[in-house]
Amino acid sequence: MIKPLRGMKDLAFEDAAKFQYFIEKAATVAKRYGYSYVETPILEDTALFKRSVGESSDIVNKEMYQFIDKGSNDVCMRPEGTAGVVRFFISNKLDRQQGKFKFFYYGPMFRYERPQKGRLREFHQFGCESFGEASVYEDYTIIELIAAIFDALNIKYALEINSLGCQECMPQYRESLVEFLEKKKEKLCEDCNRRITTNPIRVLDCKNPHCKEQLVDAPKITGSLCSSCESDFTKLKSLLEQNGIEYKVNSNLVRGLDYYNKTAFEFVSSDIGAQSAIAGGGRYDRLVEFLDGKPTPAIGFAIGIERVMDLISLPEEQKSGYYIGVMDSEALDYAIAIAKALKMSETVTVEYTPRKLKAHLKAADKMNARYCMVIGEDELQNGTLWVKDLVEKVEDTLPQEQFLKRNKL
């Protein structure tokens, strides 16, 4: 028997219902905030992610599904969504147009990592990317957007924020951090030692408990911010407080990708085992330029859909639609014609096997239909329809024309 690959999972039944419910709620909120849908290819040039996500990241070093295709192109299946949307933004020359652009996306991402609960090799993300707005008010608004999505889904969360500084204040901080890390090299893991030379701030993102202990006294970027970054960070905190969004400053929050600057944030939940990130993002004002576009301020986020699936409670499903059954096979053509008309506005299931009335009623109730229509010899000869409302518990026999007129068919 052929099974799904390790870390790949079928999406069906209740999980599929939760997935669709999440997308419906998240997309509705994103549209209210002025975002329009974009879909980018699953397969992209590997260089896109090496240049955006960064050579020092675990994604590029260990986790990408990368291969040479039949045209000798070095390609990979997208490990995250932001880089593809930025590539779309540049390739469609939107960076050369004046104005602001906002896009939301959702779909599968791929990373070759150890599968565990809420972390698969094929997983799904929902994200938003905002281009052309440098104001810290946009940083606040995108955090507010995520909070609105989780509120719509009744998902509890805690917000953590940090500032990663800019080109003016980051170099000085980098020097002080490298000086601190060099003294700790022998006590840090192999990945941390590699990052000291490639991207030292990523050392702060290490999940190794022993490394975390060594980094407790590491210098904090929030103590080295330039006046502009300090002013923006102070304003962000003020906006969150004014609008009732609780947060805490996590000075070790650097996110897992190399392209972030200034504001970084994560939404975490303690309802999925150990406290874990369910959404994250930040500002990436130089990424468009890194990918050969015109300098464009930008900010975005992604929500891990599998991470939040267990936190979603579906609303109680109401009975809806029609179940149509027949008492004998001669009535099937009649049933199919009525079903075709009803499908213009209703969900309809037709049972082709002739059954007794009681069996049809039981089947209709099992599939949560609102109405059970059963056609037998009398209905076929008289051109009538027998229908029972399974909510109101009332039944009626109507001429076909009257039924269709009543249902505006």
Short mmCIF file of C-alpha atoms in Angstrom, two decimals, residues 19 22-23 26-27 30-31 35-41 78-86 88 102-109 111 123-131 142 149 255 257 259-260 280-281 284 299-305:
data_model
loop_
_atom_site.label_atom_id
_atom_site.label_comp_id
_atom_site.label_asym_id
_atom_site.label_seq_id
_atom_site.Cartn_x
_atom_site.Cartn_y
_atom_site.Cartn_z
CA PHE A 19 -8.78 24.89 6.81
CA PHE A 22 -9.71 29.69 8.52
CA ILE A 23 -9.14 30.89 4.94
CA ALA A 26 -8.58 35.42 7.33
CA ALA A 27 -9.30 36.50 3.74
CA ALA A 30 -7.44 40.99 4.94
CA LYS A 31 -9.84 42.39 2.33
CA TYR A 35 -5.42 43.59 0.67
CA SER A 36 -6.09 41.77 -2.62
CA TYR A 37 -5.32 38.13 -3.40
CA VAL A 38 -2.19 37.04 -5.25
CA GLU A 39 -1.03 33.52 -6.07
CA THR A 40 2.60 32.85 -6.92
CA PRO A 41 4.13 29.61 -8.29
CA ARG A 78 8.94 27.50 -2.09
CA PRO A 79 9.86 27.26 1.63
CA GLU A 80 8.03 30.51 2.50
CA GLY A 81 5.73 33.02 0.82
CA THR A 82 7.26 36.50 1.10
CA ALA A 83 10.10 36.08 -1.41
CA GLY A 84 7.73 34.93 -4.15
CA VAL A 85 5.41 37.88 -3.60
CA VAL A 86 8.38 40.29 -3.71
CA PHE A 88 6.05 39.09 -8.36
CA LYS A 102 -1.14 45.25 -0.52
CA PHE A 103 -1.45 41.53 -1.24
CA PHE A 104 -2.55 38.46 0.69
CA TYR A 105 -1.80 34.85 -0.24
CA TYR A 106 -2.24 31.33 1.06
CA GLY A 107 -1.00 27.95 -0.02
CA PRO A 108 1.48 25.12 0.53
CA MET A 109 5.13 25.63 1.50
CA ARG A 111 10.73 22.44 4.09
CA PHE A 123 2.57 22.92 5.35
CA HIS A 124 0.32 25.88 4.61
CA GLN A 125 0.70 29.57 5.31
CA PHE A 126 -1.57 32.58 5.05
CA GLY A 127 0.27 35.86 4.69
CA CYS A 128 0.00 39.56 3.86
CA GLU A 129 2.63 41.82 2.29
CA SER A 130 2.39 45.63 2.22
CA PHE A 131 4.64 47.62 -0.14
CA ILE A 142 -0.53 44.99 10.23
CA ILE A 149 -7.95 37.46 12.35
CA ARG A 255 12.85 35.95 13.36
CA LEU A 257 14.92 34.96 8.02
CA TYR A 259 15.65 40.04 5.39
CA TYR A 260 14.02 41.66 8.44
CA GLY A 280 5.19 36.17 12.78
CA GLY A 281 6.65 38.82 10.57
CA TYR A 284 11.89 44.27 5.35
CA ILE A 299 6.26 44.86 5.88
CA GLY A 300 4.47 41.51 6.09
CA PHE A 301 3.59 38.44 8.10
CA ALA A 302 2.65 34.78 7.78
CA ILE A 303 0.38 32.55 9.85
CA GLY A 304 1.14 28.83 10.05
CA ILE A 305 -2.26 27.31 9.31
#
